[in-house]
Coordinates of C-alpha atoms in Angstrom, one line a residue:
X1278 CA 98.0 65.9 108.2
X1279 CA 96.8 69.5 108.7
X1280 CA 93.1 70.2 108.4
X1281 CA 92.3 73.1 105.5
X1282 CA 91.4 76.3 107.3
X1283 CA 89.0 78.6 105.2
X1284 CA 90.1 82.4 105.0
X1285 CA 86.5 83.9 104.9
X1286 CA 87.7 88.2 104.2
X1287 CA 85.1 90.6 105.2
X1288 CA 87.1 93.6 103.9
X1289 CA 84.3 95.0 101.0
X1290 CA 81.5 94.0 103.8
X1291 CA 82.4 94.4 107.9
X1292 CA 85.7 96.6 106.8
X1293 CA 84.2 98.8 104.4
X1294 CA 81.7 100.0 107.6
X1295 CA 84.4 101.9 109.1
X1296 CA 83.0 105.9 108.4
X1297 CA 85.3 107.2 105.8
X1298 CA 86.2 104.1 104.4
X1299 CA 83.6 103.3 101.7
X1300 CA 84.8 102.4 97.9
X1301 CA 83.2 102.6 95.0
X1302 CA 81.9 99.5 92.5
X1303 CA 85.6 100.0 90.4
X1304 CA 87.4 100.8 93.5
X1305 CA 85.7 97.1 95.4
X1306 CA 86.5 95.2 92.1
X1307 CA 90.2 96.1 92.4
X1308 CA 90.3 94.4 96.1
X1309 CA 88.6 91.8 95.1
X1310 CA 91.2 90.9 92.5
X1311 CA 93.6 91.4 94.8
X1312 CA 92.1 89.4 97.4
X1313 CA 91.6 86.0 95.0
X1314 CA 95.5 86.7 94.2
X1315 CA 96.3 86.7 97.8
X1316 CA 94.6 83.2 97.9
X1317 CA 91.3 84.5 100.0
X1318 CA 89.2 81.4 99.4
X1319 CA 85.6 83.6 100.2
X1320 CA 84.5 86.8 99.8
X1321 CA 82.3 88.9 101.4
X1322 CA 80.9 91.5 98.8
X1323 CA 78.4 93.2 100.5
X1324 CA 75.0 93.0 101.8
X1325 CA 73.0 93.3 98.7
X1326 CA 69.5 94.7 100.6
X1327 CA 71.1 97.8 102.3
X1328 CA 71.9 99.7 98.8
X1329 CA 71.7 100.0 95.2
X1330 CA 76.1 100.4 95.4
X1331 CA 76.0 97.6 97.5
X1332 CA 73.8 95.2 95.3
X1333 CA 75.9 96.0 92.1
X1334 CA 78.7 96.0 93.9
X1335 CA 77.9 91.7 94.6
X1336 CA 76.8 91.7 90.5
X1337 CA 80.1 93.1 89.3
X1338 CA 82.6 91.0 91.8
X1339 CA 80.9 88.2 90.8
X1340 CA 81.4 88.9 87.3
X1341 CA 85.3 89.6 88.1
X1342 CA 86.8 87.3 90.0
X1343 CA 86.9 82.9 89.7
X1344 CA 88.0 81.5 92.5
X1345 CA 87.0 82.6 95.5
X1346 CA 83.1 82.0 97.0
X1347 CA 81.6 85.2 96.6
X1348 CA 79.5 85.5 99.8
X1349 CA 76.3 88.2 100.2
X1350 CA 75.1 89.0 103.6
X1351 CA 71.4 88.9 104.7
X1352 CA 69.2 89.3 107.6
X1353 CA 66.6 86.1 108.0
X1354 CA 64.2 88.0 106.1
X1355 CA 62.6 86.8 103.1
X1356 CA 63.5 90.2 100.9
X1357 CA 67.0 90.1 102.2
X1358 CA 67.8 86.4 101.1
X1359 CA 65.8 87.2 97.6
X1360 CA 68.0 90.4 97.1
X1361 CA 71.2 88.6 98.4
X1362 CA 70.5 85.7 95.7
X1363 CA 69.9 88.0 92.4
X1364 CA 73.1 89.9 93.4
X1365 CA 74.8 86.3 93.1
X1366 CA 73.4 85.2 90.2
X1367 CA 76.7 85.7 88.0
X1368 CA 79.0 84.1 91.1
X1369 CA 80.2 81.1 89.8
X1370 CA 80.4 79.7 93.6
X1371 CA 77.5 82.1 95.9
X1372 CA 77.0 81.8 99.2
X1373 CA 73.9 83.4 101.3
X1374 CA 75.0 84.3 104.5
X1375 CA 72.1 84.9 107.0
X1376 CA 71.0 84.8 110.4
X1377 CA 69.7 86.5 113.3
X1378 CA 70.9 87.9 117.3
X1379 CA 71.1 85.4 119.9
X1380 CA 72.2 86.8 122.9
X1381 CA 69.4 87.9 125.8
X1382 CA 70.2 91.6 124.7
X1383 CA 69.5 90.8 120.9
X1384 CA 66.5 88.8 121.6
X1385 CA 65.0 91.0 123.9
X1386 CA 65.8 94.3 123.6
X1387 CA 66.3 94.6 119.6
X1388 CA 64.5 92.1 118.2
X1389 CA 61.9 92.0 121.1
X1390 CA 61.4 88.1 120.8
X1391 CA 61.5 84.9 122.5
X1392 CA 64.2 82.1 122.1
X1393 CA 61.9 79.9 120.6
X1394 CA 60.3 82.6 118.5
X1395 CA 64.4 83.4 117.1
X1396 CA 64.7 79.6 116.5
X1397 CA 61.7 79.4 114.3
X1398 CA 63.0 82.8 112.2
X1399 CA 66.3 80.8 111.9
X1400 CA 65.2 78.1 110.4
X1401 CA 63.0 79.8 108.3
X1402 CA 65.9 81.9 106.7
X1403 CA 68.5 79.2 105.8
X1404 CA 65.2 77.1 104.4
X1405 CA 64.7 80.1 102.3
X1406 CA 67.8 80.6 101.4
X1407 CA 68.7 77.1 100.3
X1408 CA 66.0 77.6 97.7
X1409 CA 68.3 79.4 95.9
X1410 CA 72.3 78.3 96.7
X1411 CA 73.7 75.4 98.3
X1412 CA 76.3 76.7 99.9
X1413 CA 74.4 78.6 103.0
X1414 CA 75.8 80.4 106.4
X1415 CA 74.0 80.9 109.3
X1416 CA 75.4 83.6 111.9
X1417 CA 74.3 83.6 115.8
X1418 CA 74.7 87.7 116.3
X1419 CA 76.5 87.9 119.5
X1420 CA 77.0 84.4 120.4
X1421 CA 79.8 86.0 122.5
X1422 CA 77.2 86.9 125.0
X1423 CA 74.7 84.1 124.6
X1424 CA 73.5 81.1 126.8
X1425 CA 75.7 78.6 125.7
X1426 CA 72.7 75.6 125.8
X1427 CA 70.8 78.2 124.1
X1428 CA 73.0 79.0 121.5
X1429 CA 73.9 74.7 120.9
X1430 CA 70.1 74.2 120.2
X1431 CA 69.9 77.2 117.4
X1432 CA 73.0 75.8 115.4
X1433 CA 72.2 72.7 115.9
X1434 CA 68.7 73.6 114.1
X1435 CA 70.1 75.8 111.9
X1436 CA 72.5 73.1 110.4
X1437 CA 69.3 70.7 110.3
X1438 CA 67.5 73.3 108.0
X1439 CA 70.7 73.2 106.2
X1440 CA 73.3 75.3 106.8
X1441 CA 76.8 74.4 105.6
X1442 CA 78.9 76.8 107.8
X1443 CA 77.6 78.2 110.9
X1444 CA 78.9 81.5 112.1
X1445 CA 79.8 82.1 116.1
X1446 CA 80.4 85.8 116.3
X1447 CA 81.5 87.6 119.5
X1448 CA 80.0 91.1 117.8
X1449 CA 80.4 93.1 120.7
X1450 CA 84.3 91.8 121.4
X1451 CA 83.0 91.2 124.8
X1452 CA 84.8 87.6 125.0
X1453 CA 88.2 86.6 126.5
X1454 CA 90.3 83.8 124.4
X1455 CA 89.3 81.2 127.0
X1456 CA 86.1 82.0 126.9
X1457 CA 85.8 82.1 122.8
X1458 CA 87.4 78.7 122.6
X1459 CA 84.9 76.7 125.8
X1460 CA 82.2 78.3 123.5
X1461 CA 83.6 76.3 120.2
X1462 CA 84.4 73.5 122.5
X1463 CA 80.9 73.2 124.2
X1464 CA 79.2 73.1 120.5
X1465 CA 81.8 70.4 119.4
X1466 CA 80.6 68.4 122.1
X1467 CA 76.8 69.2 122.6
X1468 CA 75.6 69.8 119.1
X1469 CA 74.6 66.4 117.8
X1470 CA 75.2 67.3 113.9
X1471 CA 78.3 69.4 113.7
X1472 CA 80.2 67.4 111.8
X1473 CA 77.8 68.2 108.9
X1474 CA 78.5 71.8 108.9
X1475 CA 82.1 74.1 109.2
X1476 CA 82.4 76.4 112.0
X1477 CA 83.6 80.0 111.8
X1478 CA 84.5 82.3 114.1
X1479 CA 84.1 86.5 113.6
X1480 CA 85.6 88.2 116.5
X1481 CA 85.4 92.2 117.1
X1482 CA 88.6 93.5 118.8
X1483 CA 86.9 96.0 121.1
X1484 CA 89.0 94.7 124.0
X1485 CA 92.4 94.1 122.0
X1486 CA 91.7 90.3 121.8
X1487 CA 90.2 89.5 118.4
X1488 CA 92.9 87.7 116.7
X1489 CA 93.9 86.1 120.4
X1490 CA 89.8 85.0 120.8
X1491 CA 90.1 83.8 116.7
X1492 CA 92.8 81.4 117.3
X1493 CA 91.4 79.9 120.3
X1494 CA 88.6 79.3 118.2
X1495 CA 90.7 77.5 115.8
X1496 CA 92.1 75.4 118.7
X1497 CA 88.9 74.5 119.7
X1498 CA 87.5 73.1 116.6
X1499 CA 86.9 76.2 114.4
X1500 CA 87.5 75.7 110.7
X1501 CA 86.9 79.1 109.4
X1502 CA 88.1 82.5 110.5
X1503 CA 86.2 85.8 108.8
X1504 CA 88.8 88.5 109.3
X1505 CA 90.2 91.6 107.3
X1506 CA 92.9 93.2 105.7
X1507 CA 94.5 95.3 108.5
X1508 CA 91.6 94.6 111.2
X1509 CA 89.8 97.3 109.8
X1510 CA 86.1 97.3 111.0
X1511 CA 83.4 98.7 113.0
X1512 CA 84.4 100.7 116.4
X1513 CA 87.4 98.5 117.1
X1514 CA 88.1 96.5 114.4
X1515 CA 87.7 93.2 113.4
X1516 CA 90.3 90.2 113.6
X1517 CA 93.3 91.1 111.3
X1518 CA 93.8 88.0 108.2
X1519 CA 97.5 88.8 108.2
X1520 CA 97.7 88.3 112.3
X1521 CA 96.0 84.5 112.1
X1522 CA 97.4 83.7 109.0
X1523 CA 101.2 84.2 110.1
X1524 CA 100.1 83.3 114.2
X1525 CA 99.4 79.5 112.4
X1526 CA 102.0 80.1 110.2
X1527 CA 105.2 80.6 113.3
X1528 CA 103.0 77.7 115.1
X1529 CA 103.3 74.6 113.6
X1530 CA 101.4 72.8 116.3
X1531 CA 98.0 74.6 115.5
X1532 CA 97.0 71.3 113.3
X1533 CA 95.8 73.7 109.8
X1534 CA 96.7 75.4 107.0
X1535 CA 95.8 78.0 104.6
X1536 CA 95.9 79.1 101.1
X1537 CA 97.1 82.6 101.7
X1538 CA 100.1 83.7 99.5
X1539 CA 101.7 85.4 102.4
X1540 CA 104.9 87.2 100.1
X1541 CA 101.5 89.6 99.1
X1542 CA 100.1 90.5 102.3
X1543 CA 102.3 93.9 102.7
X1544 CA 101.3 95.0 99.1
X1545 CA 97.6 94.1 99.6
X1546 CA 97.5 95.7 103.0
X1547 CA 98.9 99.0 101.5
X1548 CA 96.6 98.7 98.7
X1549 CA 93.4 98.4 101.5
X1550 CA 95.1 101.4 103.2
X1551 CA 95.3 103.4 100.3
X1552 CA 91.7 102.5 98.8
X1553 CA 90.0 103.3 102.1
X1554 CA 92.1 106.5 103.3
X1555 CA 92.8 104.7 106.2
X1556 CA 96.5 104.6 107.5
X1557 CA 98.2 101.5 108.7
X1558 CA 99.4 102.3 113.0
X1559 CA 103.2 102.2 112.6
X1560 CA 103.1 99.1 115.6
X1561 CA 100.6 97.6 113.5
X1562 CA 101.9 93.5 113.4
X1563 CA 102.8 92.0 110.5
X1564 CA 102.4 95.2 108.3
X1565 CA 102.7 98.3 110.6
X1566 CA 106.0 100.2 109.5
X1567 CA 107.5 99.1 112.6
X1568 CA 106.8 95.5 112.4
X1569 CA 110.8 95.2 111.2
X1570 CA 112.2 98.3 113.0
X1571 CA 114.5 98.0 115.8
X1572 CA 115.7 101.1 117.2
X1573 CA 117.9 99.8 120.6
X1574 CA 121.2 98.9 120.3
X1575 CA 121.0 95.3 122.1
X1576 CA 118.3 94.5 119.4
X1577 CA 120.0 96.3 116.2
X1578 CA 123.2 94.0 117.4
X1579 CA 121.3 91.1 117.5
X1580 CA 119.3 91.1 114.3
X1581 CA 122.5 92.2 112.1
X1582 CA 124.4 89.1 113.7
X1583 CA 121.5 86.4 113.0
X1584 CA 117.5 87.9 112.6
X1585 CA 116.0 85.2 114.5
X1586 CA 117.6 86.7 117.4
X1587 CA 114.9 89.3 117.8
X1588 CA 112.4 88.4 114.9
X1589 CA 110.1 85.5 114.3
X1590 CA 109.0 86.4 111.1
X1591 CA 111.5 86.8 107.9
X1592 CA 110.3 90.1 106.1
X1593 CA 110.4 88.5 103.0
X1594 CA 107.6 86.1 104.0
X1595 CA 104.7 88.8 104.2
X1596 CA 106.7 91.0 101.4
X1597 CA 108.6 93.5 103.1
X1598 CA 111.9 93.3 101.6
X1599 CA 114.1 93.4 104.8
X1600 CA 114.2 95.0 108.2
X1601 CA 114.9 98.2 109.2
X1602 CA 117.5 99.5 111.6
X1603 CA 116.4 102.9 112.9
X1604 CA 119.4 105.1 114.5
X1605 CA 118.7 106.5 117.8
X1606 CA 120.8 107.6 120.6
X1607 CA 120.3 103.8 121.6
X1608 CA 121.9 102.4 118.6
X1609 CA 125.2 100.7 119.1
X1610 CA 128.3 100.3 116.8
X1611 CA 127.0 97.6 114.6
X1612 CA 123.9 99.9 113.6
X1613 CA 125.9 103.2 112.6
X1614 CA 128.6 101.2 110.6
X1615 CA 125.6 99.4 108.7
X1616 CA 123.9 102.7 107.8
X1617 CA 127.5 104.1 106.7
X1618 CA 127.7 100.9 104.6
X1619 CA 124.7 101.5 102.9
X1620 CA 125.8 105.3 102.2
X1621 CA 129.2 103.7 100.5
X1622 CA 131.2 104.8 103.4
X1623 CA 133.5 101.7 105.0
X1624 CA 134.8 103.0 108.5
X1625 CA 136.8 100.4 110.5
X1626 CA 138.7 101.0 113.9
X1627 CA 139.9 104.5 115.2
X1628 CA 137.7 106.1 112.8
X1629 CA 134.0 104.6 113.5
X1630 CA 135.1 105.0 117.1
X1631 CA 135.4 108.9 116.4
X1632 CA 132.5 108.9 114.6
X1633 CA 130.4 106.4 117.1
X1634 CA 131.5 109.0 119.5
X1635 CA 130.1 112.6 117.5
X1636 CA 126.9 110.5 116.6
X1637 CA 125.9 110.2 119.7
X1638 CA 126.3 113.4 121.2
X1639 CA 124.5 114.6 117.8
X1640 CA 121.4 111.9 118.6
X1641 CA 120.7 112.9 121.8
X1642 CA 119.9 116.9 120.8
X1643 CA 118.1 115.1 116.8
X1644 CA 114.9 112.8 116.5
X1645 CA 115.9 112.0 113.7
X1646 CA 119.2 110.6 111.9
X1647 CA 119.7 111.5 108.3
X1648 CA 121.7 110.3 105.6
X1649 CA 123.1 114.1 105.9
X1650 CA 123.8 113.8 109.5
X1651 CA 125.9 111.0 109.0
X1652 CA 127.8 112.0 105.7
X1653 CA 128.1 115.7 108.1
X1654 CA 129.7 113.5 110.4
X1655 CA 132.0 111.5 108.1
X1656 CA 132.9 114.3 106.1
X1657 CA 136.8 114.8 106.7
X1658 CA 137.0 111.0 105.5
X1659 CA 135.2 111.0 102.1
X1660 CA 136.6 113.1 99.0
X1661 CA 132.6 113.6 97.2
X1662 CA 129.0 112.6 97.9
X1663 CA 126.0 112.5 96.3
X1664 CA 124.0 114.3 98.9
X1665 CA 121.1 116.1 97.9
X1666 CA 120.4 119.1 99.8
X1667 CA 117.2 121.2 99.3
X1668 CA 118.4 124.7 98.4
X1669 CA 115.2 126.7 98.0
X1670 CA 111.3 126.4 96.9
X1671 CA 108.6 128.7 95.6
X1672 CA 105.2 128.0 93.6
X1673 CA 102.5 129.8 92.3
X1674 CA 99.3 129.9 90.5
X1675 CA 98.3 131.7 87.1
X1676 CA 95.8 129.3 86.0
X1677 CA 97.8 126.5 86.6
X1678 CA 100.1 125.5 89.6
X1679 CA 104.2 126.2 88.5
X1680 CA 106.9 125.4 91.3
X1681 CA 110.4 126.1 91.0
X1682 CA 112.9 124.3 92.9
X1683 CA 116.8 124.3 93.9
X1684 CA 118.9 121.6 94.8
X1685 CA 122.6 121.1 95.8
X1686 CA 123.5 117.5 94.4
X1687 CA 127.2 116.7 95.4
X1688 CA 127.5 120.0 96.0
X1689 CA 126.8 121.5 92.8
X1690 CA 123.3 123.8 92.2
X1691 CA 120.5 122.6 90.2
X1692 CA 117.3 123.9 89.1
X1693 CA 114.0 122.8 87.4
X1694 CA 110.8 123.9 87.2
X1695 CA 107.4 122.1 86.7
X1696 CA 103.4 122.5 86.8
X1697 CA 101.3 119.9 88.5
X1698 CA 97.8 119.6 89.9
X1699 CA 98.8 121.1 92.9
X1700 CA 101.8 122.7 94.8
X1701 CA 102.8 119.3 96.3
X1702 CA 103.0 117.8 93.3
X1703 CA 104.6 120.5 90.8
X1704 CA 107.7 120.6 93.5
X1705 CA 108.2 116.6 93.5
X1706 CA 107.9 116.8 90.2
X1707 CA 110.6 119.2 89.9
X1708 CA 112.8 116.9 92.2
X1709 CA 112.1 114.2 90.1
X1710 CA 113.4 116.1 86.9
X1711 CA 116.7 117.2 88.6
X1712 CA 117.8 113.9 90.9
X1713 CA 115.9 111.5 88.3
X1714 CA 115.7 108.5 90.8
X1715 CA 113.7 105.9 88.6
X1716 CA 111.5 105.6 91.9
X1717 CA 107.5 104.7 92.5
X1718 CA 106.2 107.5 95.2
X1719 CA 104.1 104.6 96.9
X1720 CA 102.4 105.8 100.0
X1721 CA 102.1 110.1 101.4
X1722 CA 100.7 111.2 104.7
X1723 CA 100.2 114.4 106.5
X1724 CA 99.9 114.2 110.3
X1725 CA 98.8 117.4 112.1
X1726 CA 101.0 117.7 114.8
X1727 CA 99.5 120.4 116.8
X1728 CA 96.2 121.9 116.6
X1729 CA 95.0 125.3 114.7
X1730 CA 95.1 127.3 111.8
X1731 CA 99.1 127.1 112.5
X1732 CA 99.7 123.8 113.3
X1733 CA 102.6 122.0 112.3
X1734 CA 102.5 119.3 110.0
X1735 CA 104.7 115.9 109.8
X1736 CA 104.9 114.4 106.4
X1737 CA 105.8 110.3 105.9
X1738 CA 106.8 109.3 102.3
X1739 CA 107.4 105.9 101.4
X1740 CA 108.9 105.4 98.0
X1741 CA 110.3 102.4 96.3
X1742 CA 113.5 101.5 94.0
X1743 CA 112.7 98.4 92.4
X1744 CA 111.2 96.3 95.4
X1745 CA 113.0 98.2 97.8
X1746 CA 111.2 100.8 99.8
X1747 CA 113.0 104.0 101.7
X1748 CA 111.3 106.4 104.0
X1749 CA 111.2 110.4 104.2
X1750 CA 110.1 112.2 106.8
X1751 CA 109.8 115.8 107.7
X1752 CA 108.1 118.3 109.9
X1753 CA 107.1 121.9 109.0
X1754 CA 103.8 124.5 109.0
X1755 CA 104.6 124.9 105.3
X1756 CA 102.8 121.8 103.7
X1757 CA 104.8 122.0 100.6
X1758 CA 107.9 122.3 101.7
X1759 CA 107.7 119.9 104.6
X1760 CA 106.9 117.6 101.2
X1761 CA 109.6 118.3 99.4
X1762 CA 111.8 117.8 102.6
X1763 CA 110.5 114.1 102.9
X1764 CA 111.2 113.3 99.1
X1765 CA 114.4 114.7 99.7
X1766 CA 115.0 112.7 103.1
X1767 CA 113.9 109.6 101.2
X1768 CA 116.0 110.0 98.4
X1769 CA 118.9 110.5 100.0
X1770 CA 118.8 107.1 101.9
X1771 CA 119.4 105.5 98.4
X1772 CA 122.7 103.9 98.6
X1773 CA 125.2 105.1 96.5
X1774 CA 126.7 103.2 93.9
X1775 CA 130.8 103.7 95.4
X1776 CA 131.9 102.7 98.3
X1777 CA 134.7 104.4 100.0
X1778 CA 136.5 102.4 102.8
X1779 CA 138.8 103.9 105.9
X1780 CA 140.9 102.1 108.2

C-alpha cells in the first residue's frame, strides 16, 4: 500500500518572491482556488509579518478556500507567530510555519549565534506557536549545508516542543540528490522521535537539481514535498509540483501517492504564468510548449505509429490535448501527410512523393512551415481552400484606437473595421469579425529579438477551439502587424471541415 505524500504549494509564498511576479489579494484568491481544485492539500499564503498585502492576503484565502491547510510563514519570533496566527484565524485548518537557519553560515554570520543558543530559539518558537494551532512546522534554514549531527539534535528538539512536520530545506540549492536523500536518511535513523512528526523537503534549483534532490528525499523517507507551480521562485527557482507529481506518477516503485488532479496541471500552470507575467521556457517539462513537440523525423515516425515510442507521458494526463508534430527540414513522410490530413488534404503515392520532395527544398531556405506553405505546395491538387491570407492593415487614433483590416479568405477580399483599447487589439478584433472562428485568444507574447529602438519583435499566440489549442507565430519591427500575422498563422492551422483525397 502506498504511503500518502502531502503536496505542500508555495506558489502565493516562495513563488510570488520572484521580482515582477507579485499578485494582488483578488489576483492570490484566484490561485488559491485553483490550487484546492488541483487537489494541493496545503497552502502557503504568505508570511503575514512582512506586509499589510501579505497579512490580508492569509485573512481572505482563508476565508475562500475549504480544503486545503492554509499555512502562514513565520520567523521564531514572538510577533511573527502572533501575526501569523490572527492572519489564520478564519482558516478552517491553519498551520504556523516557523523556524530558524541552521547551517554554520546562518548561525554565524546572519544570525551571529551559537548552536545551542539556535536550539533554545527553536524551541521557543514552535512552543509559542502551539499556543495558538496544532498543526505546527518547524524549518531548519539551509539544512543543505548543515552538520548533519547538528541538524538531528534541532529536529529532534523541535518535534519534542511539538512540531508536527519538520521542514529540511537545501535554501541555497547547494545539495546533490545523493546528498539530499543521506540527509533524510541520517535523521530517519538518528532522530529518536521521528515517527511523531512528517518530514518535508523544500529544495532550491540553483544547480538544476531541485526536483532530482526532492525525490531522493522522498526515497529516503520524506513525506512531504513544498514545490510550485512551474518552479517559479527565488534566483533559480524552486522544485516544480508538476515535475514530482508526474516523476511518482511514471514510477510506480516510488511507494506514494498524491491527491493532485493531474488533467489540470497545464491550465493551472498557464493560469500562474499569466497571473505573474512570467512565461513558461518552451523545454519547460511537463508544461513547456515543447513538452509534446517532436520536430525530427525518426521521432515524428515514431510517436504517429504508437506514442509510447518516444513519450512517457500521455498529453491528456497533465491536460494538453495531444502532441504536436512540428515540420522541419528533419521531418519525414509520416509528419507532412499528417499535417496535410489535418488541412483536409489526402495525398497518397506519386503525389506526397512530389510534394515530400518540394517541402523539403522549401524547409531548408523557411523556419517555419505554414498551413500556407503547404496548401502553396499542394495547390495543383486541390480545387478551393479556406486559407486566410492577410491582405493589408492600418490603425489610427482620434480619441479612440480604429484599425482597418483586409483579408483574402479562399481567395475572396474581406474587410472590417473595429476600435479597441489599443492597436493590437482593434486589428484582432477586426479578424475576429471577418474569419469569425468561435476561438478563446488564451496566452500572447512579444519577444524582442534584437536590441534597440528598431528591434525586431517575435510574437507567440496560443488560441483555443474548444479544448484544442493552435499556435501563431510571427516576426516583424511592426508590433501590430507582426500580431495580426500570428492570429492569422494560428487560425489557419484550424483544420478544415472537407477533406479532399489524391491518389
Amino acid at each position: 500500500m502506498s504511503d500518502k505524500l502531502w503536496i505542500f504549494d508555495t506558489t502565493l509564498r516562495d513563488g510570488e518572491q520572484v521580482p515582477g511576479c507579485q499578485l494582488n489579494s483578488r489576483e492570490k484568491i484566484v490561485v488559491a482556488k485553483a490550487l484546492e481544485e488541483l487537489g494541493v492539500d496545503i497552502i502557503e499564503a504568505g508570511f503575514p509579518i512582512s506586509s499589510p498585502g501579505d497579512f490580508n492576503s492569509v485573512v481572505e484565502i482563508s476565508k475562500a478556500v475549504s480544503n486545503p491547510i492554509i499555512c502562514a510563514l513565520s520567523r521564531a519570533v514572538e510577533k511573527d507567530i502572533e501575526v501569523a496566527a490572527e492572519a489564520l484565524k478564519y482558516a478552517k485548518k491553519g498551520r504556523i510555519h516557523t523556524g530558524i537557519g541552521v547551517s554554520p553560515y546562518h548561525i554565524q554570520y546572519k544570525l551571529r549565534s551559537t548552536p545551542d543558543e539556535i536550539i533554545e530559539r527553536a524551541v521557543r518558537a514552535v512552543k509559542y506557536a502551539k499556543r495558538y494551532v496544532e498543526d505546527v512546522e518547524f524549518y531548519a534554514e539551509d539544512a543543505g549545508r548543515a552538520e548533519k549531527d547538528f541538524l538531528a539534535r534541532i529536529i529532534e528538539q523541535a518535534i519534542k516542543a511539538g512540531a508536527t512536520v519538520v521542514n529540511i530545506p537545501d535554501t541555497t540549492g547547494y545539495t546533490l540528490p545523493e546528498q539530499y536523500g543521506a540527509i533524510i536518511r541520517h535523521l530517519k535513523e538518528n532522530v529518536s522521535n521521528i515517527d511523531k512528526a512528517i518530514i518535508a523537503t523544500h529544495c532550491h534549483n540553483d544547480l538544476g537539481m531541485a526536483t532530482a534532490n526532492t525525490i531522493s528525499g522522498v526515497q529516503n523517507g520524506a513525506r512531504q514535498v513544498e514545490v510550485t507551480i512551474n518552479g517559479i521562485g527565488e534566483r533559480a527557482g524552486n522544485t516544480s509540483m508538476e515535475e514530482v507529481v508526474m516523476a511518482i506518477k511514471c514510477h510506480h516503485d516510488i511507494p506514494v501517492e498524491t491527491n493532485i488532479v493531474t488533467p489540470k496541471i497545464y491550465e493551472t500552470s498557464r493560469l500562474i504564468s499569466k497571473l505573474m507575467n512570467m512565461p513558461v521556457q518552451p523545454n519547460k517539462a511537463i508544461v513547456g510548449r515543447n513538452a509534446f513537440a517532436h520536430s525530427s523525423g525518426i521521432h515524428q515516425d515514431g510517436v504517429l505509429k504508437h506514442r509510447e515510442n518516444y513519450e512517457i507521458i500521455d498529453p491528456k494526463d497533465v491536460g494538453v490535448h495531444e502532441s504536436s508534430i512540428v515540420l522541419t527540414a528533419r521531418s519525414g513522410r509520416a509528419a507532412l501527410k499528417h499535417h496535410l490530413d489535418n488541412l483536409g488534404v489526402v495525398l497518397e503515392g506519386e503525389a506526397l512523393r512530389e510534394v515530400y520532395e518540394e517541402f523539403l527544398i522549401l524547409a531548408d531556405s523557411k523556419r517555419d512551415i505554414s498551413p500556407k506553405d503547404l496548401l502553396t505546395l499542394v495547390g495543383k491538387y486541390i480545387d478551393d481552400s479556406t486559407l486566410i491570407e492577410l491582405e493589408r492593415v492600418s490603425y489610427q487614433s482620434n480619441g479612440e484606437i480604429q484599425a482597418e483590416v483586409t483579408l483574402k479568405v479562399g481567395g475572396e477580399i474581406k474587410k472590417e473595421t473595429s476600435s479597441g483599447n489599443g492597436p493590437v487589439d482593434a486589428v484582432l478584433k477586426s479578424i475576429d469579425k471577418i474569419v469569425k472562428p468561435n476561438i478563446e485568444l488564451e496566452e500572447f507574447l512579444i519577444q524582442a529579438i534584437t536590441a534597440g529602438s528598431d528591434d525586431v519583435a517575435k510574437v507567440h499566440m496560443r488560441i483555443m477551439q474548444g479544448k484544442v489549442p493552435y499556435y501563431g507565430f510571427a516576426s516583424n519591427t511592426d508590433i501590430v502587424l507582426a500580431s495580426a500575422q500570428a492570429f492569422v498563422d494560428a487560425l489557419n492551422k484550424i483544420p478544415v471541415k472537407n477533406k479532399v483525397t489524391v491518389a
